[in-house]
Amino acid sequence: MNPCGACPVRSLTVCAALEAEELRRLAEILQTVRYEAGHTLFAEGDKADTLYNVTAGTMKLYKLLPDGRRQITGFLLPGDFMGLSVNEVYAYSAEAVTPVTLCRFPRKRMEALLEEFPKMQRRLFSMASNELAAAQDQMLLLGRKTAKEKICSFLLMLSQRAQRRGHKENPVHVPMSRADIADYLGLTTETVSRTFTQLKTSRVISLLEGSKVQIHDMDDLLDQAEGA
C-alpha cells in the first residue's frame, strides 16, 4: 500500500500537490519512522543527508549558544518539513517533544524528485516562505514584548496553527514543557510558570488535563498579546 495515499496530513505537506503516480514515486524513497519523546533526531553540525516530514507529534528545533544556553527556534507540527540545509551539515538540532511519526527521505534522491516535480518544489518554497515569516514574528516576540505579551502571543500562535490544520482552536494543546517555552520566548522557566499562573488567576485562561489550555476570551487574549 502506498503510505502517502493514507497519510492523514497530506494536504498540509510538501507532497500535497502531487498526483497519484507522482506520490507512488515519492513513496519509493521514503521510510516511515517513529520515535519517543526526548529522542534527538539530529544535532547541529551532523551531516545533512536526510530530510523529514512530520506526520504525527511535535518536534522542537534549537541551537546551542557558546555559553551553553539553548535557543529554541521553532516547534514543528504534523505537516511541517525539516532538514533542508544550504550546507552539508544541519544548522540546528531537532528533538521530539512528544512521540512522533516522520517520513524520512534521503536528501539526494529527494532533491532529484524536486527537480523532476516543479510543483513540489514550488510547494516547498511556499512552506519555506511561511517559516521565514514565523521567524520574523519570533524576532518581534523576543525583542519587543513583555513576558505576559509573549505568553499570550504564543498561545494564540498555537491556536491559529491548530485551526489551520482543521483542529479545534480552543482549548489549545500545549505539549511543550515550561522550560521549552522559556527557551523559545527568551524567558526563564520561573517567569513562564509565574505568567501562566497570573493568566489563570485573572481568568484569562484555565489549565486543563492533557496539556491543554482553555482560553476564556480570544479577543481579550489578543489585546493582552498586543499590550492593549
XYZ file of N, CA and C in Angstrom:
684
model
N 0.838 -1.191 0.000
C 0.000 0.000 0.000
C 0.876 1.246 0.000
N 0.507 2.217 -0.800
C 1.223 3.487 -0.849
C 0.954 4.249 0.444
N 1.978 4.484 1.290
C 1.732 5.171 2.568
C 1.266 6.608 2.376
N 1.614 7.230 1.248
C 1.207 8.617 1.005
C -0.303 8.718 0.801
N -0.896 7.682 0.188
C -2.328 7.735 -0.083
C -3.163 7.737 1.178
N -2.654 7.133 2.259
C -3.409 7.053 3.514
C -2.957 8.086 4.537
N -2.043 8.986 4.156
C -1.497 9.961 5.104
C -2.578 10.949 5.539
N -2.839 11.084 6.847
C -3.920 11.956 7.314
C -3.606 13.443 7.192
N -2.325 13.794 6.984
C -1.966 15.219 6.902
C -1.389 15.580 5.535
N -1.666 14.763 4.519
C -1.043 15.001 3.214
C -1.390 16.369 2.653
N -2.588 16.867 2.938
C -2.981 18.180 2.406
C -2.125 19.314 2.964
N -1.399 19.051 4.072
C -0.570 20.080 4.711
C 0.897 19.961 4.334
N 1.270 18.886 3.657
C 2.684 18.577 3.482
C 3.219 19.060 2.147
N 4.530 18.865 1.987
C 5.197 19.256 0.750
C 4.686 18.444 -0.435
N 4.140 17.260 -0.193
C 3.664 16.408 -1.278
C 2.194 16.615 -1.610
N 1.575 17.660 -1.064
C 0.143 17.886 -1.274
C -0.217 18.078 -2.738
N 0.719 18.637 -3.526
C 0.405 18.974 -4.914
C 0.560 17.802 -5.877
N 1.033 16.658 -5.396
C 1.366 15.551 -6.286
C 0.156 14.712 -6.669
N 0.187 14.184 -7.888
C -0.830 13.252 -8.364
C -0.462 11.832 -7.942
N -1.357 10.893 -8.232
C -1.201 9.517 -7.747
C 0.126 8.889 -8.181
N 0.493 9.003 -9.467
C 1.723 8.396 -9.947
C 2.945 9.065 -9.325
N 2.872 10.384 -9.141
C 3.969 11.105 -8.510
C 4.116 10.701 -7.043
N 2.982 10.500 -6.379
C 3.019 10.031 -4.986
C 3.652 8.644 -4.901
N 3.362 7.794 -5.885
C 3.958 6.463 -5.897
C 5.477 6.566 -5.989
N 5.962 7.475 -6.830
C 7.402 7.682 -6.971
C 8.012 8.189 -5.665
N 7.288 9.086 -4.997
C 7.776 9.606 -3.721
C 7.815 8.509 -2.671
N 6.774 7.665 -2.659
C 6.689 6.597 -1.657
C 7.838 5.603 -1.792
N 8.405 5.482 -2.995
C 9.509 4.549 -3.217
C 10.778 4.940 -2.454
N 10.908 6.231 -2.128
C 12.148 6.670 -1.472
C 11.966 6.992 0.010
N 10.745 6.890 0.518
C 10.531 7.274 1.921
C 10.510 6.065 2.841
N 10.820 6.347 4.082
C 10.719 5.352 5.149
C 9.971 5.987 6.305
N 8.975 5.300 6.841
C 8.239 5.806 7.998
C 8.968 5.393 9.269
N 9.250 6.379 10.140
C 9.969 6.103 11.389
C 9.194 6.704 12.553
N 9.357 6.101 13.717
C 8.678 6.573 14.929
C 9.698 6.672 16.064
N 9.561 7.726 16.857
C 10.475 7.937 17.973
C 9.695 8.398 19.193
N 10.240 8.106 20.369
C 9.629 8.534 21.613
C 10.049 9.962 21.947
N 9.315 10.582 22.875
C 9.646 11.934 23.332
C 11.061 11.952 23.890
N 11.804 13.020 23.573
C 13.163 13.157 24.060
C 14.217 12.640 23.100
N 13.802 11.961 22.038
C 14.775 11.434 21.070
C 15.363 12.569 20.234
N 16.671 12.619 20.110
C 17.335 13.598 19.256
C 17.445 13.020 17.851
N 16.778 13.656 16.918
C 16.756 13.173 15.546
C 18.088 13.455 14.850
N 18.566 14.662 15.008
C 19.906 15.012 14.533
C 20.384 16.214 15.329
N 21.687 16.419 15.335
C 22.292 17.505 16.096
C 22.941 18.506 15.145
N 23.015 19.736 15.599
C 23.681 20.781 14.832
C 25.101 20.329 14.491
N 25.440 20.428 13.203
C 26.757 20.001 12.767
C 26.798 18.599 12.182
N 25.738 17.790 12.398
C 25.662 16.473 11.770
C 25.540 16.618 10.256
N 25.980 15.617 9.539
C 25.863 15.627 8.085
C 24.395 15.662 7.678
N 24.044 16.615 6.827
C 22.640 16.824 6.447
C 22.297 15.974 5.230
N 22.180 14.675 5.429
C 21.934 13.774 4.311
C 20.516 13.207 4.304
N 19.653 13.709 5.210
C 18.287 13.192 5.314
C 17.308 14.350 5.528
N 16.143 14.241 4.898
C 15.059 15.205 5.075
C 13.886 14.496 5.739
N 13.046 15.262 6.420
C 11.951 14.669 7.182
C 10.658 15.455 7.011
N 9.550 14.725 7.089
C 8.238 15.342 7.144
C 7.527 14.821 8.391
N 7.028 15.723 9.227
C 6.338 15.318 10.455
C 4.900 14.921 10.100
N 4.489 13.726 10.478
C 3.111 13.296 10.218
C 2.301 13.124 11.502
N 2.975 13.035 12.649
C 2.263 12.977 13.934
C 3.228 13.422 15.029
N 2.683 14.132 16.033
C 3.503 14.568 17.152
C 4.093 15.955 16.956
N 4.979 16.325 17.877
C 5.588 17.660 17.885
C 7.102 17.543 18.030
N 7.827 18.281 17.190
C 9.278 18.364 17.251
C 9.686 19.773 17.671
N 10.898 19.897 18.238
C 11.448 21.226 18.501
C 12.812 21.343 17.818
N 13.082 22.526 17.309
C 14.362 22.825 16.681
C 15.089 23.816 17.576
N 16.393 23.620 17.766
C 17.109 24.532 18.662
C 18.581 24.642 18.273
N 19.194 25.722 18.766
C 20.623 25.938 18.633
C 21.205 26.139 20.026
N 22.424 25.665 20.235
C 23.120 25.881 21.491
C 24.039 27.088 21.334
N 23.937 28.025 22.286
C 24.778 29.207 22.267
C 26.153 28.870 22.836
N 27.177 29.689 22.551
C 28.539 29.387 23.023
C 28.648 29.196 24.533
N 27.759 29.862 25.297
C 27.837 29.741 26.760
C 27.014 28.567 27.298
N 26.471 27.753 26.375
C 25.738 26.563 26.797
C 24.238 26.744 26.870
N 23.764 27.992 26.763
C 22.321 28.209 26.763
C 21.708 27.681 25.472
N 20.417 27.382 25.540
C 19.701 26.826 24.396
C 18.656 27.820 23.898
N 18.619 28.039 22.582
C 17.568 28.858 21.993
C 16.733 27.981 21.076
N 15.483 27.743 21.471
C 14.574 27.000 20.598
C 14.092 27.944 19.506
N 14.247 27.519 18.264
C 13.891 28.377 17.138
C 12.527 28.050 16.546
N 11.966 26.921 16.911
C 10.646 26.603 16.392
C 10.126 25.267 16.888
N 8.814 25.118 16.810
C 8.135 23.857 17.104
C 7.449 23.392 15.824
N 7.660 22.138 15.452
C 7.088 21.606 14.230
C 5.925 20.678 14.559
N 4.854 20.823 13.781
C 3.630 20.052 13.959
C 3.395 19.189 12.726
N 2.403 18.287 12.766
C 2.136 17.448 11.593
C 1.949 18.288 10.325
N 2.646 17.863 9.269
C 2.630 18.583 8.004
C 3.884 19.389 7.756
N 4.646 19.675 8.815
C 5.847 20.500 8.672
C 7.013 19.664 8.143
N 7.903 20.331 7.416
C 9.057 19.713 6.767
C 10.328 20.210 7.436
N 11.344 19.375 7.545
C 12.589 19.826 8.173
C 13.788 19.081 7.592
N 14.949 19.687 7.802
C 16.185 19.068 7.382
C 16.875 19.763 6.233
N 16.186 20.718 5.582
C 16.814 21.439 4.489
C 18.011 22.231 4.993
N 19.062 22.251 4.228
C 20.261 22.978 4.611
C 20.991 23.443 3.365
N 21.489 24.666 3.399
C 22.256 25.174 2.259
C 23.675 24.613 2.278
N 24.095 24.079 3.412
C 25.415 23.494 3.544
C 25.311 21.973 3.652
N 26.423 21.336 3.942
C 26.440 19.881 4.035
C 26.096 19.379 5.433
N 25.910 20.307 6.382
C 25.581 19.909 7.753
C 24.331 20.647 8.218
N 23.657 20.075 9.214
C 22.466 20.717 9.773
C 22.859 21.952 10.565
N 22.068 23.015 10.429
C 22.359 24.271 11.124
C 21.710 24.324 12.501
N 20.969 23.293 12.877
C 20.257 23.263 14.156
C 20.076 21.816 14.578
N 19.623 21.619 15.808
C 19.313 20.283 16.325
C 17.801 20.087 16.349
N 17.369 18.836 16.256
C 15.941 18.507 16.271
C 15.679 17.411 17.286
N 14.686 17.640 18.150
C 14.361 16.677 19.213
C 12.849 16.518 19.309
N 12.404 15.316 19.607
C 10.979 15.032 19.749
C 10.456 15.572 21.080
N 9.409 16.390 21.021
C 8.734 16.885 22.226
C 7.768 15.822 22.751
N 7.076 15.168 21.823
C 6.141 14.087 22.123
C 6.552 12.879 21.277
N 5.917 11.722 21.471
C 6.144 10.656 20.489
C 5.799 11.170 19.092
N 6.635 10.867 18.113
C 6.457 11.415 16.769
C 6.515 10.307 15.721
N 5.854 10.583 14.600
C 5.959 9.757 13.400
C 6.436 10.661 12.275
N 7.429 10.191 11.530
C 8.045 11.003 10.489
C 8.186 10.197 9.207
N 8.115 10.908 8.075
C 8.556 10.339 6.812
C 10.010 10.768 6.617
N 10.879 9.814 6.323
C 12.306 10.099 6.173
C 12.702 9.900 4.710
N 13.393 10.907 4.152
C 13.786 10.879 2.750
C 15.304 11.058 2.610
N 15.972 10.229 1.820
C 17.378 10.504 1.513
C 17.478 11.838 0.759
N 18.365 12.699 1.187
C 18.423 14.056 0.646
C 18.649 14.080 -0.868
N 19.625 13.326 -1.357
C 19.949 13.379 -2.783
C 18.796 12.887 -3.639
N 18.141 11.834 -3.222
C 17.020 11.307 -4.004
C 15.818 12.248 -3.941
N 15.622 12.899 -2.782
C 14.538 13.872 -2.665
C 14.816 15.087 -3.546
N 16.056 15.558 -3.557
C 16.402 16.705 -4.391
C 16.191 16.392 -5.869
N 16.465 15.143 -6.270
C 16.245 14.736 -7.660
C 14.754 14.782 -8.002
N 13.893 14.339 -7.073
C 12.452 14.396 -7.303
C 11.951 15.832 -7.349
N 12.524 16.697 -6.530
C 12.126 18.096 -6.547
C 12.430 18.721 -7.904
N 13.545 18.329 -8.505
C 13.873 18.815 -9.841
C 12.886 18.269 -10.868
N 12.483 17.034 -10.670
C 11.582 16.386 -11.628
C 10.140 16.876 -11.479
N 9.748 17.226 -10.243
C 8.369 17.670 -9.977
C 8.383 19.128 -9.519
N 8.375 20.085 -10.451
C 8.468 21.512 -10.088
C 7.368 21.972 -9.138
N 6.184 21.379 -9.217
C 5.099 21.829 -8.335
C 5.392 21.478 -6.876
N 6.118 20.376 -6.648
C 6.521 20.060 -5.282
C 7.598 21.038 -4.819
N 8.464 21.430 -5.740
C 9.486 22.418 -5.434
C 8.848 23.759 -5.069
N 7.815 24.148 -5.819
C 7.107 25.406 -5.520
C 6.409 25.322 -4.172
N 5.832 24.163 -3.876
C 5.169 23.962 -2.584
C 6.177 24.110 -1.438
N 7.357 23.534 -1.608
C 8.391 23.622 -0.594
C 8.856 25.064 -0.419
N 8.955 25.795 -1.527
C 9.344 27.201 -1.461
C 8.305 28.000 -0.681
N 7.032 27.704 -0.903
C 5.963 28.388 -0.174
C 6.040 28.094 1.315
N 6.322 26.833 1.668
C 6.446 26.460 3.078
C 7.651 27.155 3.710
N 8.751 27.268 2.958
C 9.935 27.956 3.470
C 9.641 29.433 3.694
N 8.824 30.031 2.827
C 8.446 31.435 2.991
C 7.632 31.627 4.263
N 6.758 30.669 4.561
C 5.973 30.737 5.799
C 6.876 30.616 7.020
N 7.910 29.767 6.927
C 8.863 29.624 8.033
C 9.613 30.923 8.275
N 9.955 31.625 7.185
C 10.642 32.902 7.319
C 9.755 33.918 8.024
N 8.467 33.938 7.659
C 7.535 34.853 8.307
C 7.415 34.521 9.796
N 7.389 33.221 10.125
C 7.315 32.807 11.536
C 8.562 33.233 12.289
N 9.731 33.138 11.635
C 10.978 33.562 12.274
C 10.976 35.058 12.548
N 10.394 35.828 11.629
C 10.302 37.269 11.832
C 9.363 37.594 12.995
N 8.265 36.834 13.102
C 7.352 37.024 14.231
C 8.052 36.707 15.545
N 8.895 35.667 15.541
C 9.595 35.316 16.772
C 10.587 36.411 17.168
N 11.208 37.048 16.182
C 12.134 38.145 16.488
C 11.401 39.275 17.209
N 10.159 39.546 16.784
C 9.356 40.560 17.461
C 9.052 40.121 18.891
N 8.698 38.835 19.044
C 8.407 38.311 20.384
C 9.604 38.481 21.311
N 10.790 38.136 20.807
C 11.980 38.146 21.647
C 12.438 39.557 21.984
N 12.206 40.483 21.067
C 12.807 41.797 21.235
C 11.928 42.882 21.814
N 10.627 42.793 21.628
C 9.792 43.948 21.929
C 8.640 43.701 22.891
N 8.420 42.477 23.314
C 7.236 42.191 24.118
C 7.598 41.830 25.556
N 6.654 42.114 26.465
C 6.814 41.716 27.856
C 6.561 40.223 27.990
N 6.838 39.686 29.180
C 6.632 38.252 29.410
C 5.177 37.863 29.169
N 4.252 38.662 29.687
C 2.829 38.336 29.514
C 2.440 38.409 28.040
N 2.920 39.417 27.338
C 2.611 39.549 25.916
C 3.173 38.374 25.123
N 4.359 37.912 25.509
C 4.973 36.765 24.832
C 4.143 35.503 25.030
N 3.727 35.233 26.257
C 2.943 34.022 26.537
C 1.602 34.075 25.816
N 0.934 35.210 25.852
C -0.353 35.349 25.156
C -0.179 35.158 23.655
N 0.877 35.740 23.099
C 1.147 35.584 21.664
C 1.441 34.128 21.320
N 2.157 33.441 22.199
C 2.491 32.038 21.980
C 1.229 31.176 21.951
N 0.322 31.406 22.892
C -0.932 30.639 22.918
C -1.772 30.915 21.675
N -1.810 32.157 21.237
C -2.548 32.497 20.021
C -1.937 31.809 18.801
N -0.617 31.768 18.740
C 0.065 31.112 17.623
C -0.306 29.625 17.559
N -0.284 28.948 18.716
C -0.641 27.530 18.736
C -2.102 27.328 18.343
N -2.973 28.218 18.796
C -4.387 28.139 18.457
C -4.593 28.292 16.954
N -3.925 29.256 16.362
C -4.070 29.516 14.928
C -3.499 28.369 14.100
N -2.381 27.799 14.544
C -1.798 26.671 13.813
C -2.706 25.453 13.873
N -3.357 25.233 15.020
C -4.299 24.125 15.145
C -5.487 24.332 14.205
N -5.984 25.556 14.159
C -7.132 25.865 13.303
C -6.793 25.630 11.831
N -5.581 26.039 11.414
C -5.183 25.835 10.011
C -5.090 24.354 9.664
N -4.890 23.503 10.667
C -4.798 22.061 10.430
C -6.149 21.370 10.585
N -7.201 22.145 10.748
C -8.534 21.578 10.852
C -8.899 21.085 12.227
N -8.124 21.471 13.257
C -8.408 21.070 14.631
C -9.119 22.207 15.368
N -9.614 21.892 16.566
C -10.255 22.917 17.379
C -9.227 23.950 17.813
N -9.613 25.214 17.722
C -8.693 26.285 18.105
C -8.651 26.504 19.610
N -9.617 25.932 20.330
C -9.722 26.134 21.765
C -10.482 24.960 22.375
N -9.952 24.290 23.403
C -8.710 24.587 24.110
C -7.469 24.308 23.250
N -6.362 24.940 23.635
C -5.110 24.841 22.898
C -4.269 23.701 23.473
N -3.754 22.865 22.589
C -2.852 21.787 23.017
C -1.446 22.359 23.153
N -0.880 22.260 24.366
C 0.450 22.812 24.648
C 1.321 21.674 25.189
N 1.893 20.847 24.289
C 2.662 19.683 24.748
C 4.056 20.017 25.248
N 4.529 21.260 25.004
C 5.889 21.626 25.392
C 5.980 21.851 26.897
N 7.161 21.628 27.449
C 7.401 21.906 28.863
C 7.542 23.408 29.069
N 7.451 23.831 30.325
C 7.673 25.253 30.630
C 9.096 25.665 30.235
N 10.054 24.735 30.399
C 11.442 25.038 30.024
C 11.569 25.251 28.518
N 10.852 24.433 27.734
C 10.874 24.602 26.277
C 10.271 25.943 25.874
N 9.152 26.293 26.492
C 8.511 27.569 26.183
C 9.444 28.720 26.539
N 10.119 28.593 27.677
C 11.062 29.629 28.108
C 12.188 29.795 27.103
N 12.731 28.680 26.614
C 13.839 28.747 25.671
C 13.397 29.221 24.292
N 12.124 29.143 24.005
C 11.592 29.666 22.743
C 11.340 31.172 22.835
N 10.850 31.615 23.993
C 10.442 33.011 24.153
C 11.515 33.899 24.775
N 12.659 33.313 25.138
C 13.706 34.112 25.741
C 13.398 34.526 27.167
N 12.754 33.630 27.918
C 12.390 33.883 29.311
C 13.026 32.811 30.191
N 12.876 32.954 31.498
C 13.271 31.887 32.404
C 12.072 30.967 32.636
N 12.357 29.735 33.049
C 11.274 28.794 33.342
C 10.380 29.346 34.447
N 10.984 29.975 35.443
C 10.212 30.539 36.553
C 9.262 31.629 36.054
N 9.725 32.474 35.128
C 8.875 33.544 34.600
C 7.707 32.974 33.811
N 7.970 31.921 33.036
C 6.888 31.286 32.279
C 5.838 30.719 33.227
N 6.273 29.991 34.248
C 5.331 29.406 35.211
C 4.546 30.490 35.940
N 5.235 31.562 36.344
C 4.566 32.649 37.066
C 3.545 33.355 36.167
N 3.865 33.527 34.889
C 2.950 34.213 33.977
C 1.720 33.363 33.695
N 1.910 32.059 33.529
C 0.749 31.178 33.355
C -0.157 31.258 34.584
N 0.441 31.288 35.766
C -0.348 31.393 36.998
C -1.111 32.710 37.044
N -0.477 33.804 36.645
C -1.142 35.107 36.624
C -2.324 35.106 35.653
N -2.135 34.530 34.477
C -3.216 34.470 33.492
C -4.355 33.587 33.991
N -4.003 32.519 34.712
C -5.030 31.646 35.289
C -5.781 32.362 36.404
N -5.058 33.055 37.281
C -5.688 33.764 38.405
C -6.636 34.860 37.919
N -6.265 35.544 36.844
C -7.109 36.600 36.297
C -8.174 36.058 35.348
N -8.273 34.726 35.265
C -9.293 34.023 34.478
C -9.229 34.343 32.995
N -8.050 34.627 32.520
C -7.849 34.732 31.078
C -7.795 33.328 30.470
N -7.195 32.392 31.222
C -7.094 31.004 30.780
C -7.408 30.066 31.931
N -7.617 28.802 31.595
C -7.665 27.717 32.573
C -6.719 26.632 32.102
N -6.053 25.971 33.047
C -5.133 24.883 32.719
C -5.881 23.561 32.876
N -5.981 22.807 31.796
C -6.744 21.566 31.776
C -5.817 20.363 31.742
N -6.382 19.184 31.983
C -5.611 17.951 31.867
C -5.246 17.711 30.411
N -4.235 16.876 30.202
C -3.837 16.545 28.847
C -3.056 17.637 28.151
N -2.371 18.485 28.940
C -1.534 19.566 28.392
C -2.344 20.532 27.531
N -3.544 20.847 28.001
C -4.400 21.765 27.254
C -4.656 23.038 28.050
N -4.820 24.133 27.316
C -5.102 25.444 27.910
C -6.402 25.974 27.323
N -7.371 26.213 28.199
C -8.643 26.790 27.775
C -8.541 28.306 27.781
N -8.799 28.919 26.633
C -8.803 30.386 26.527
C -10.237 30.856 26.713
N -10.462 31.708 27.702
C -11.836 32.119 28.005
C -12.332 33.223 27.094
N -11.454 34.050 26.577
C -11.862 35.147 25.706
C -10.727 35.422 24.717
N -10.920 34.994 23.454
C -9.874 35.155 22.440
C -9.537 36.629 22.211
N -10.560 37.479 22.205
C -10.321 38.906 21.962
C -9.495 39.511 23.091
N -9.796 39.106 24.322
C -9.040 39.599 25.472
C -7.589 39.126 25.396
N -7.397 37.844 25.010
C -6.035 37.318 24.884
C -5.269 38.068 23.799
N -5.947 38.381 22.698
C -5.308 39.142 21.623
C -4.914 40.529 22.092
N -5.798 41.182 22.835
C -5.486 42.508 23.365
C -4.261 42.448 24.260
N -4.205 41.427 25.128
C -3.062 41.314 26.035
C -1.782 40.988 25.283
N -1.898 40.201 24.197
C -0.732 39.889 23.382
C -0.167 41.139 22.703
N -1.060 42.083 22.390
C -0.645 43.320 21.719
C -0.365 44.437 22.698
N -0.485 44.157 23.989
C -0.199 45.166 25.003
C -1.283 46.204 25.166
N -2.498 45.878 24.717
C -3.609 46.839 24.819
C -4.138 46.894 26.247
